Tab-separated table of C-alpha atoms in Angstrom:
chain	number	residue	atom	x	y	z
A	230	UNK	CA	-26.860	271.987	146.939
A	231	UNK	CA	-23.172	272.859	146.226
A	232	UNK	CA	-21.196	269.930	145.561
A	233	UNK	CA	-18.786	270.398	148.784
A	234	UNK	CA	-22.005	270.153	150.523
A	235	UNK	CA	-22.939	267.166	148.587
A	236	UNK	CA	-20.123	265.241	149.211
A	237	UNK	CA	-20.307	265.738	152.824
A	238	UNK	CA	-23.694	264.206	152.803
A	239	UNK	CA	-23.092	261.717	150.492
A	240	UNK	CA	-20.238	260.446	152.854
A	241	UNK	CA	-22.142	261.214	155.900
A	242	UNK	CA	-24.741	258.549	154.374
A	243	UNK	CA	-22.114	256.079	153.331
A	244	UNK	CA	-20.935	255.999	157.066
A	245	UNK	CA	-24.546	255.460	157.716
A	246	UNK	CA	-24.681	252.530	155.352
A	247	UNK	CA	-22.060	251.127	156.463
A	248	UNK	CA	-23.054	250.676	159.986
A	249	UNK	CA	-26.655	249.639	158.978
A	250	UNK	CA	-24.651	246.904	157.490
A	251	UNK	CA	-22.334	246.009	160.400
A	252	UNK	CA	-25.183	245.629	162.627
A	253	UNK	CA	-27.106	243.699	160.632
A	254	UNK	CA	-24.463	241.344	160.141
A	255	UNK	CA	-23.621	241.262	163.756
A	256	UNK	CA	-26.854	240.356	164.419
A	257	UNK	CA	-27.430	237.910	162.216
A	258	UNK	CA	-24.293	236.332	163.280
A	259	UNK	CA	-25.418	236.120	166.641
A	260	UNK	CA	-28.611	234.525	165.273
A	261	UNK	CA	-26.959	232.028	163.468
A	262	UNK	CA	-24.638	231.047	166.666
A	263	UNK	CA	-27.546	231.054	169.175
A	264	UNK	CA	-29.808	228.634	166.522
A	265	UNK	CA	-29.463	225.211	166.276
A	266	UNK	CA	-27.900	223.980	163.091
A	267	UNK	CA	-31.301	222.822	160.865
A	268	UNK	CA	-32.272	222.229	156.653
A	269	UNK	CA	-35.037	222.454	155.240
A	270	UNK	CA	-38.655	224.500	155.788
A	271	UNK	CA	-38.294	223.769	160.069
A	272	UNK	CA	-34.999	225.957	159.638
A	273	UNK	CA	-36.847	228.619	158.172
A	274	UNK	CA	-40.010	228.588	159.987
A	275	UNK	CA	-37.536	229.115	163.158
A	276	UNK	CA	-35.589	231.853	161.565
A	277	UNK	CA	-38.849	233.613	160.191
A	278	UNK	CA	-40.113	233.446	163.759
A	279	UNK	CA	-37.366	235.388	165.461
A	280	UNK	CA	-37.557	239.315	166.115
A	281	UNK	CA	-33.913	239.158	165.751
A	282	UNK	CA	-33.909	238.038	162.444
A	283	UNK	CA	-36.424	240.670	161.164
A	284	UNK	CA	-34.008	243.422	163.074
A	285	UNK	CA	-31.786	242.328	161.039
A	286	UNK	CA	-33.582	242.626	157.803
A	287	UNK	CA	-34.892	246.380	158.918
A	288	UNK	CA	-31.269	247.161	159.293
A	289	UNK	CA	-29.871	245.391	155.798
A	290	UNK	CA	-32.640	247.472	154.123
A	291	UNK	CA	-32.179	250.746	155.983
A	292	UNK	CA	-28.615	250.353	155.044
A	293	UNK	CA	-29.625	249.915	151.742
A	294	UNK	CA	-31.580	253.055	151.502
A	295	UNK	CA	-28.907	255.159	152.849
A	296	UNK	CA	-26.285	253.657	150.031
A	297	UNK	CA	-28.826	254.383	147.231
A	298	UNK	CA	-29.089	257.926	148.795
A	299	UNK	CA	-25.230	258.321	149.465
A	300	UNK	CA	-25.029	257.123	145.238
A	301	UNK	CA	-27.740	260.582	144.400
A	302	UNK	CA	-25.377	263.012	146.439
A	303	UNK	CA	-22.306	261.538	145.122
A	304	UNK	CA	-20.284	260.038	142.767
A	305	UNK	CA	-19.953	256.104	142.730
A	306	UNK	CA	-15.939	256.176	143.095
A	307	UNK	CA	-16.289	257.823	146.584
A	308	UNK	CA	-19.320	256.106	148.072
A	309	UNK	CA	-18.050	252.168	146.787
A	310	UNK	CA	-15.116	252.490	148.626
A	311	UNK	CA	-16.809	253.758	151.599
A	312	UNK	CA	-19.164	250.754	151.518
A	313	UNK	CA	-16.137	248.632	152.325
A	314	UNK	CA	-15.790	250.124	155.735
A	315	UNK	CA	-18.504	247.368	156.625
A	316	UNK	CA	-15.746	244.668	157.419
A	317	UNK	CA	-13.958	246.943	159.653
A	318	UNK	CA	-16.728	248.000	161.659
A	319	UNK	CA	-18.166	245.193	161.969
A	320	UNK	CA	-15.106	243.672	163.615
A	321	UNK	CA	-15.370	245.506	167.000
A	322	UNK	CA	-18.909	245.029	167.135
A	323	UNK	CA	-19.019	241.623	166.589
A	324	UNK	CA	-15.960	241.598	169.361
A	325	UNK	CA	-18.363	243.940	171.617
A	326	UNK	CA	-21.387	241.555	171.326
A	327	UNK	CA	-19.232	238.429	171.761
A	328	UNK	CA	-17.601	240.114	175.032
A	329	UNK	CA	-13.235	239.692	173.523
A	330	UNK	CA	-11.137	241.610	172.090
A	331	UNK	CA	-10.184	241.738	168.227
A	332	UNK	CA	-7.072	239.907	167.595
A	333	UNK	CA	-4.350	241.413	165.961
A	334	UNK	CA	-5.179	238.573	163.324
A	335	UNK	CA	-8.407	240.271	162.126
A	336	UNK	CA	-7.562	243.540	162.449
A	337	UNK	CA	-4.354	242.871	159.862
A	338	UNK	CA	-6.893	240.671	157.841
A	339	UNK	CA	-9.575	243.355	157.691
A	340	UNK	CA	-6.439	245.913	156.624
A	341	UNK	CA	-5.750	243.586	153.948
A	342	UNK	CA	-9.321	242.848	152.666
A	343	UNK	CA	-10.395	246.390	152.526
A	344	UNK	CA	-7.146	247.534	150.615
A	345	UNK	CA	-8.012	244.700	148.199
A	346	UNK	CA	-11.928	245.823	147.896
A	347	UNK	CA	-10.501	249.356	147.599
A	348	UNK	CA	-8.348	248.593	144.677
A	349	UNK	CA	-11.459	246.120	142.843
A	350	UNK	CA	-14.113	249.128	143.516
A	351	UNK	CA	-11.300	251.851	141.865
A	352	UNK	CA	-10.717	250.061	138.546
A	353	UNK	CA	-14.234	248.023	138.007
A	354	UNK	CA	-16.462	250.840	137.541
A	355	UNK	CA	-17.594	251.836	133.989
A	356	UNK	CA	-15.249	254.275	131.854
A	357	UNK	CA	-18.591	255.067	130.353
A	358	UNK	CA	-22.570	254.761	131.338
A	359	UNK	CA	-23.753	251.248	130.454
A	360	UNK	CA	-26.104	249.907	128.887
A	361	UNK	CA	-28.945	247.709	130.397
A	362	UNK	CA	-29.494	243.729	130.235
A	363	UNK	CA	-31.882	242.951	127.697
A	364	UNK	CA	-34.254	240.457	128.788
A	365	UNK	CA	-33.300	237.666	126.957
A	366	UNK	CA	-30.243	238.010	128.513
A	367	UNK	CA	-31.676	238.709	131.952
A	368	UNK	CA	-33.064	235.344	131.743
A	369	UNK	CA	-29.660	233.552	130.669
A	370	UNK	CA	-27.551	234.954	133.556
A	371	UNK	CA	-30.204	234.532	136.411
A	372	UNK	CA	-30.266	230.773	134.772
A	373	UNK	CA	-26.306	230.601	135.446
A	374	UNK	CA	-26.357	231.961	138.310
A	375	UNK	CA	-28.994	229.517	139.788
A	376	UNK	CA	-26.907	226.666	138.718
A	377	UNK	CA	-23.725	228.528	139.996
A	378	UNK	CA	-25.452	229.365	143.522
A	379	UNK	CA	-26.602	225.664	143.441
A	380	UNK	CA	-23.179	224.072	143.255
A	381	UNK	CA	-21.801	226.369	146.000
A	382	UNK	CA	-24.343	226.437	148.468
A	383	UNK	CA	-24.519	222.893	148.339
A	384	UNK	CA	-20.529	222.208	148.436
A	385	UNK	CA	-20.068	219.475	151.523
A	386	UNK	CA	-16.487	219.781	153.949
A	387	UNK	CA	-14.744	217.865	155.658
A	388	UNK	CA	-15.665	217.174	158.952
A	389	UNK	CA	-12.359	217.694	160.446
A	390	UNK	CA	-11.747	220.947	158.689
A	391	UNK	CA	-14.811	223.152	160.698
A	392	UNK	CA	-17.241	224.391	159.074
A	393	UNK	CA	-15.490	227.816	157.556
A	394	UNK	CA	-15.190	226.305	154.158
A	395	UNK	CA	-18.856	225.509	153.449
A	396	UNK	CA	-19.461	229.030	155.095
A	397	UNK	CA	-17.382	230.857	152.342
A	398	UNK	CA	-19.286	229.091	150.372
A	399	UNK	CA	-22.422	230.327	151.531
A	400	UNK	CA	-21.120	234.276	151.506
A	401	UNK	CA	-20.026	233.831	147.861
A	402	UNK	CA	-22.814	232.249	146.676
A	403	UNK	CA	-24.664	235.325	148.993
A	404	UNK	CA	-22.342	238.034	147.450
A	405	UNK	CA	-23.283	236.557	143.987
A	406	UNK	CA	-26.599	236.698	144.210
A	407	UNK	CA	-26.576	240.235	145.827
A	408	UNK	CA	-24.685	241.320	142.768
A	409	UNK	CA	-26.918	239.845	140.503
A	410	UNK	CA	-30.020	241.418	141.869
A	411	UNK	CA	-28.431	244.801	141.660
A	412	UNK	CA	-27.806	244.064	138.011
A	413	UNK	CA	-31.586	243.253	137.243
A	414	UNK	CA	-32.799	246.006	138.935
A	415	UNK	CA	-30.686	248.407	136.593
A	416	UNK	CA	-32.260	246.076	134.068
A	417	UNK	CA	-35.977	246.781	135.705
A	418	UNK	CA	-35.120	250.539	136.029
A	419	UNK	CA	-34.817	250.772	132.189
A	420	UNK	CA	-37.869	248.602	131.767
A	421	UNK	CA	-39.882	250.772	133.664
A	422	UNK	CA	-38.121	253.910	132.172
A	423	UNK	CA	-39.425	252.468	128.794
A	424	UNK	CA	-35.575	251.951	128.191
A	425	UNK	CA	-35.284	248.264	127.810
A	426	UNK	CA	-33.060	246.720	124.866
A	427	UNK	CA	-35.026	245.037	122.346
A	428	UNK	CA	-38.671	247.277	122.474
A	429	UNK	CA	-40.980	247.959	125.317
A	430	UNK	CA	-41.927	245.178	127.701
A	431	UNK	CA	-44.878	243.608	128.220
A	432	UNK	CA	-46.608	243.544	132.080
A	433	UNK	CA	-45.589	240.312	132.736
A	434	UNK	CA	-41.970	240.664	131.692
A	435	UNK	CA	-41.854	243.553	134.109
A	436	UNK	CA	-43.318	241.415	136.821
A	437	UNK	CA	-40.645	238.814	135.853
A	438	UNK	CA	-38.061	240.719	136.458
A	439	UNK	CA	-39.563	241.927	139.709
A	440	UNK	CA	-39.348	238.307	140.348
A	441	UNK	CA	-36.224	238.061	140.199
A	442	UNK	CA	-34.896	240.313	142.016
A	443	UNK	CA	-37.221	239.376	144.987
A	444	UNK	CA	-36.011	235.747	144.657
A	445	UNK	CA	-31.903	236.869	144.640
A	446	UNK	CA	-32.440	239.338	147.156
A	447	UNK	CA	-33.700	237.018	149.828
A	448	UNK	CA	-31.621	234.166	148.619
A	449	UNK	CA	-28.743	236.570	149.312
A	450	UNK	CA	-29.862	237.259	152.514
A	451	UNK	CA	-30.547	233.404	153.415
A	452	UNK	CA	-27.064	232.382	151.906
A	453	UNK	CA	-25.235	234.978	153.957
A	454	UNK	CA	-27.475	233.883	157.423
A	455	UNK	CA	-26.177	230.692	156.606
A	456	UNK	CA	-22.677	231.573	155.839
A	457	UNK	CA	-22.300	233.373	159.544
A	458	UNK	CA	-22.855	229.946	161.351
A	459	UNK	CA	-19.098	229.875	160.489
A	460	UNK	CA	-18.052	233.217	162.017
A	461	UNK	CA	-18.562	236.672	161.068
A	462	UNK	CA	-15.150	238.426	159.443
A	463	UNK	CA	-14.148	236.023	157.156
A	464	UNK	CA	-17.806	235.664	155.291
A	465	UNK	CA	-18.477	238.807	155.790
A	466	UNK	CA	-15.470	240.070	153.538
A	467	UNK	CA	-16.456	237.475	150.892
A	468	UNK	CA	-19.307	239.035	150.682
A	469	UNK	CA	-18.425	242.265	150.220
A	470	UNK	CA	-15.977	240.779	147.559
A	471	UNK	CA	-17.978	238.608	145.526
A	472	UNK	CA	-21.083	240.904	145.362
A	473	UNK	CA	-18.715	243.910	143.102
A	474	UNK	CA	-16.865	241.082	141.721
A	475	UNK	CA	-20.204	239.570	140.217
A	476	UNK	CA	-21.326	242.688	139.062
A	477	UNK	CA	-17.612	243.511	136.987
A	478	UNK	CA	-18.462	240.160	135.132
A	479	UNK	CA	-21.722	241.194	134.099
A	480	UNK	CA	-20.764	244.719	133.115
A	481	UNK	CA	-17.577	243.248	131.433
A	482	UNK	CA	-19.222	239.905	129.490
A	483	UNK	CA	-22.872	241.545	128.328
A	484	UNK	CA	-22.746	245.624	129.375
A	485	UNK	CA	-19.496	246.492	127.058
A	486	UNK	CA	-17.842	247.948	130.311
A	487	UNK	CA	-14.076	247.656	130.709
A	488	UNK	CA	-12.187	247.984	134.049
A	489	UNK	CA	-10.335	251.517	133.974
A	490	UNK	CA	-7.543	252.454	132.542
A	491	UNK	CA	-7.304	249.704	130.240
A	492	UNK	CA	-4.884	246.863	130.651
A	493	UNK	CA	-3.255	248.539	133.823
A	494	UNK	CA	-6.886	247.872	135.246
A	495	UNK	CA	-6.918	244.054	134.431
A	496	UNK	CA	-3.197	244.474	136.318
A	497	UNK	CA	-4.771	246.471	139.164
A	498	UNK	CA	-7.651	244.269	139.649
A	499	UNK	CA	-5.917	240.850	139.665
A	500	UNK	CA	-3.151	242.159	142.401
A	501	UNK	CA	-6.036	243.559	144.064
A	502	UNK	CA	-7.794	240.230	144.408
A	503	UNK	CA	-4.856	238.696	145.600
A	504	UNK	CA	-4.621	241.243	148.189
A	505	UNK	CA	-8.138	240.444	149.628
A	506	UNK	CA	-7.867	236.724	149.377
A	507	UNK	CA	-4.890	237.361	151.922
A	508	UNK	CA	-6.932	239.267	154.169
A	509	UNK	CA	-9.609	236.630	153.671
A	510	UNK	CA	-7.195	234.037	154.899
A	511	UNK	CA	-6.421	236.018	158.039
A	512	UNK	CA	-9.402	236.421	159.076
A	513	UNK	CA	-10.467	233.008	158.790
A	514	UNK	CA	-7.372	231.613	160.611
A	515	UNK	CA	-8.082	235.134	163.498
A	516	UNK	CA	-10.605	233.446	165.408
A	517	UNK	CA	-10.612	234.728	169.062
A	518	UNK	CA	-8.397	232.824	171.747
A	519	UNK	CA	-10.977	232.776	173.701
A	520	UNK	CA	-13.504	231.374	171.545
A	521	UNK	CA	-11.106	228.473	170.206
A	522	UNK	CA	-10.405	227.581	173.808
A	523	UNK	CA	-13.860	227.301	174.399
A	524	UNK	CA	-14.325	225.138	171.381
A	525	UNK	CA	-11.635	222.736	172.796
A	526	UNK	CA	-13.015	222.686	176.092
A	527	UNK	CA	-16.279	221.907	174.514
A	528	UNK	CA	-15.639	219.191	172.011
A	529	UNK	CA	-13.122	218.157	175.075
A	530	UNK	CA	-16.466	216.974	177.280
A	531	UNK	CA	-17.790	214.770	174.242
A	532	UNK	CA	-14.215	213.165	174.508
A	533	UNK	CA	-13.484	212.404	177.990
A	534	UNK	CA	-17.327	210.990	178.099
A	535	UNK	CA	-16.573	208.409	175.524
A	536	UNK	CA	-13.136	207.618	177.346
A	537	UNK	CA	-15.173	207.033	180.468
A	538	UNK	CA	-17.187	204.971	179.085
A	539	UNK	CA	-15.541	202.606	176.807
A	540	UNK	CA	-12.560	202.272	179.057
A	541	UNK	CA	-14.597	199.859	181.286
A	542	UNK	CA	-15.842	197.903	178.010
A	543	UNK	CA	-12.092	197.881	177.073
A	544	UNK	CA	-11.303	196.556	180.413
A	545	UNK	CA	-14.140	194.160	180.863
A	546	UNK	CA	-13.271	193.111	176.987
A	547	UNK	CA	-9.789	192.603	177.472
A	548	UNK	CA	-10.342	190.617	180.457
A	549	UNK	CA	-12.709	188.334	178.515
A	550	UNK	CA	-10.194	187.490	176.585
A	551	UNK	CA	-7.610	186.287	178.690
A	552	UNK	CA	-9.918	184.734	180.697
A	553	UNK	CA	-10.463	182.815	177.466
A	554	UNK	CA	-6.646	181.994	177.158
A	555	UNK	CA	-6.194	180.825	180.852
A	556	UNK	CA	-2.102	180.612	181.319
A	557	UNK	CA	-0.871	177.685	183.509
A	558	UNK	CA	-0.835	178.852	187.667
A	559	UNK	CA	1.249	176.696	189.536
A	560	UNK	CA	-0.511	175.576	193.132
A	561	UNK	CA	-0.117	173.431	194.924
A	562	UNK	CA	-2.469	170.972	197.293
A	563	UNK	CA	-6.563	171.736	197.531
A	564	UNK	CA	-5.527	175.432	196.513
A	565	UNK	CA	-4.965	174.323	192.887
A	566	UNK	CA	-8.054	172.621	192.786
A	567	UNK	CA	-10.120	175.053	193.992
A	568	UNK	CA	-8.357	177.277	191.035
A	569	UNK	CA	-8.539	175.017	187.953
A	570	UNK	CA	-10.633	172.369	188.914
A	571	UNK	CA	-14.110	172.073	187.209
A	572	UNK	CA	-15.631	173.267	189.837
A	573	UNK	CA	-14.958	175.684	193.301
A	574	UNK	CA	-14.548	173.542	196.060
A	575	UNK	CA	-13.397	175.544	199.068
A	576	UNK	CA	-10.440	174.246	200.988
A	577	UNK	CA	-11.814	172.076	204.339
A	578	UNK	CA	-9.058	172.902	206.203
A	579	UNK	CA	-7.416	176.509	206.927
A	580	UNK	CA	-4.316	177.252	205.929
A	581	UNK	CA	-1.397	176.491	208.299
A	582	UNK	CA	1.774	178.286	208.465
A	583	UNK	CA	5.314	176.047	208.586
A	584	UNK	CA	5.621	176.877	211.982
A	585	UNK	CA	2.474	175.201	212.601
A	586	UNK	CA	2.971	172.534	210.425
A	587	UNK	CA	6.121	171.870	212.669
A	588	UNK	CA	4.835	172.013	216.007
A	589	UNK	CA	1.868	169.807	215.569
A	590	UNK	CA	1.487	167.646	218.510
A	591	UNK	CA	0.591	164.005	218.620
A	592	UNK	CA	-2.500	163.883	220.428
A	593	UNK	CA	-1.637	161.641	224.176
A	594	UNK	CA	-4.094	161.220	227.021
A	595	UNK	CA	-3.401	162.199	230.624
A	596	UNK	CA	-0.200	163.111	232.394
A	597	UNK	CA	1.676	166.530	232.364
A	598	UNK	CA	3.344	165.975	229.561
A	599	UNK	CA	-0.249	165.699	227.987
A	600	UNK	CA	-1.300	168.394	229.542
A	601	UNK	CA	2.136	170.623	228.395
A	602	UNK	CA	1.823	169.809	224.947
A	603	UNK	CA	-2.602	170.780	224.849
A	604	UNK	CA	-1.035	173.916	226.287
A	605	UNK	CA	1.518	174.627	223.544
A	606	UNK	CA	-0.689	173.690	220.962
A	607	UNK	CA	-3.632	176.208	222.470
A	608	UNK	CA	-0.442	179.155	222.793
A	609	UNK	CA	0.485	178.491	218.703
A	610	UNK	CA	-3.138	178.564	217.677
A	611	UNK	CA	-3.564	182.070	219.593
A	612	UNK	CA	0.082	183.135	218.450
């Protein structure tokens, strides 16, 4: 094959890859938004029991293979770059499957993130073929990265501040460990190439390293399912960050490898970070309008609930205690001592009005008069 032709498949397969990866994310995104927020083995007994999570395994891997075949037809410098165009497909997917739009937000933090990535894949490939880990030192840096993935995955937040922070988190520790296990299977591709620093290995070092990969593959995989319970761009582009990122400090601390062109790289590569931790920024803060207003309305319910029901114990409370501080009421006749007195005692007589009090008759027996005044009295009762 001819290299024109080569390239063309190699970034036919790159676009390949990176949709395999879009949709997986998307999907496990969706996963992580539809499950109910669990630790421990009940957490992954549910995940491992959804067809949705093992679509989106088929589709990590598949984009996997088509990276790893994108890397035989061409040269790393043009399919890394490609790899980044993850984030920005994923965006409009995940917008698709969530039924919104992409905010202007996102789209200028995805810009930013994948000029960032860009820049970090140009200048932190090798200027020369490396050498393998040894596996001494295989052993040391899947020890620190343990520890490392550790303190990061178990980093607590703030309950006021959401849960984005503890899913960056997740998606570095996720990207770490991804970049890790790419680095041990270089190391396991010399071993098995009879290629290894330090002699030939033994079958069980072999199967070690096998290990190890396994274990940082699917911890990646687990971190970064975990990491989407707090949306899907911002992780997502951590991911993609830390995962090359971890692999330059391997290369750079234990391979001999040097970002290119010297100290301009170093330059390069720290402006470059800076770039993406913009974009990262902007896509944490680009949450739909929709889906924030939905939040609100949500935790809103929880709110109005309590209101209801503790205003009536604020009430009923508040009215204990002035009943327990009666002030002084000023009544007067059997009225006040059906108030303050001891006990109720209801009034034996009704109420009169003044005008009644006035026009009270003095009871006299027989004559008209008699009769005239029974008469007015009967008229001012019925009045």
């Amino acid at each position: 094959m001819n290299p024109a032709a080569g390239t063309v498949v190699a970034v036919l397969l790159s676009l390949v890859s990176a949709a395999g990866y879009a949709l997986a994310a998307v999907a496990q995104s969706r996963l992580a938004a539809a499950s109910p927020a669990q630790d421990g083995r009940g957490a992954l007994r549910a995940l491992l029991a959804r067809g949705q999570w093992w679509s989106a395994v088929g589709l990590n891997a598949a984009g996997a293979l088509a990276h790893v075949a994108a890397l035989h037809y061409g040269p790393l410098t043009l399919v890394q770059p490609l790899g980044a165009l993850t984030l920005v497909a994923a965006l409009p997917l995940g917008a698709y499957a969530a039924r919104r739009r992409v905010t202007r937000t996102e789209w200028r933090g995805a810009l930013w993130t994948l000029a960032g990535l860009v820049g970090l894949v140009a200048v932190t490939g090798p200027t020369a073929p490396g050498e393998a880990l040894s596996l001494r030192e295989s052993l040391v840096v899947a020890a620190a990265t343990a520890l490392l993935i550790a303190a990061l995955a178990s980093g607590r937040h703030h309950p006021a501040k959401g849960r984005a922070p503890r899913g960056l988190g997740h998606a570095t520790a996720s990207g770490i460990a991804s970049g890790v296990a790419s680095a041990l299977t270089q190391t396991l591709t010399a071993a098995l190439a009879l290629e290894l620093p330090g002699g030939k290995p033994s079958w069980w070092q072999t199967a070690l390293l096998a290990l190890l990969i396994s274990a940082f593959a699917t911890g990646g995989l687990l971190l970064s399912q975990a990491a989407y319970r707090g949306g899907l761009a911002a992780p997502l582009a951590v991911v993609n960050l830390s995962n090359p990122a971890a692999a330059a400090i391997i290369g750079v601390a234990l391979l001999g490898e040097t970002f290119r062109a010297g100290a301009w790289g170093w330059l390069v590569a720290a402006g470059a970070s800076l770039v993406a931790a913009r974009g990262v920024v902007l896509l944490t803060k680009g949450g739909s309008p929709e889906a924030v207003a939905a939040g609100a309305g949500a935790a809103a319910v929880p709110e109005s609930v309590a209101a209801a029901v503790t205003g009536p114990v604020a009430a009923a409370a508040s009215g204990a205690v002035a009943a327990a501080v009666p002030e002084p009421v000023a009544v007067a006749g059997p009225a006040a001592m059906a108030v303050v007195g001891p006990t109720p005692v209801p009034p034996t007589d009704p109420p009169r009005t003044p005008r009644e009090l006035r026009r009270v008759p003095t009871p006299r027996l027989g004559g008209r008069g008699g009769r005239g005044r029974e008469q007015e009295m009967s008229l001012n009762s019925s009045s």
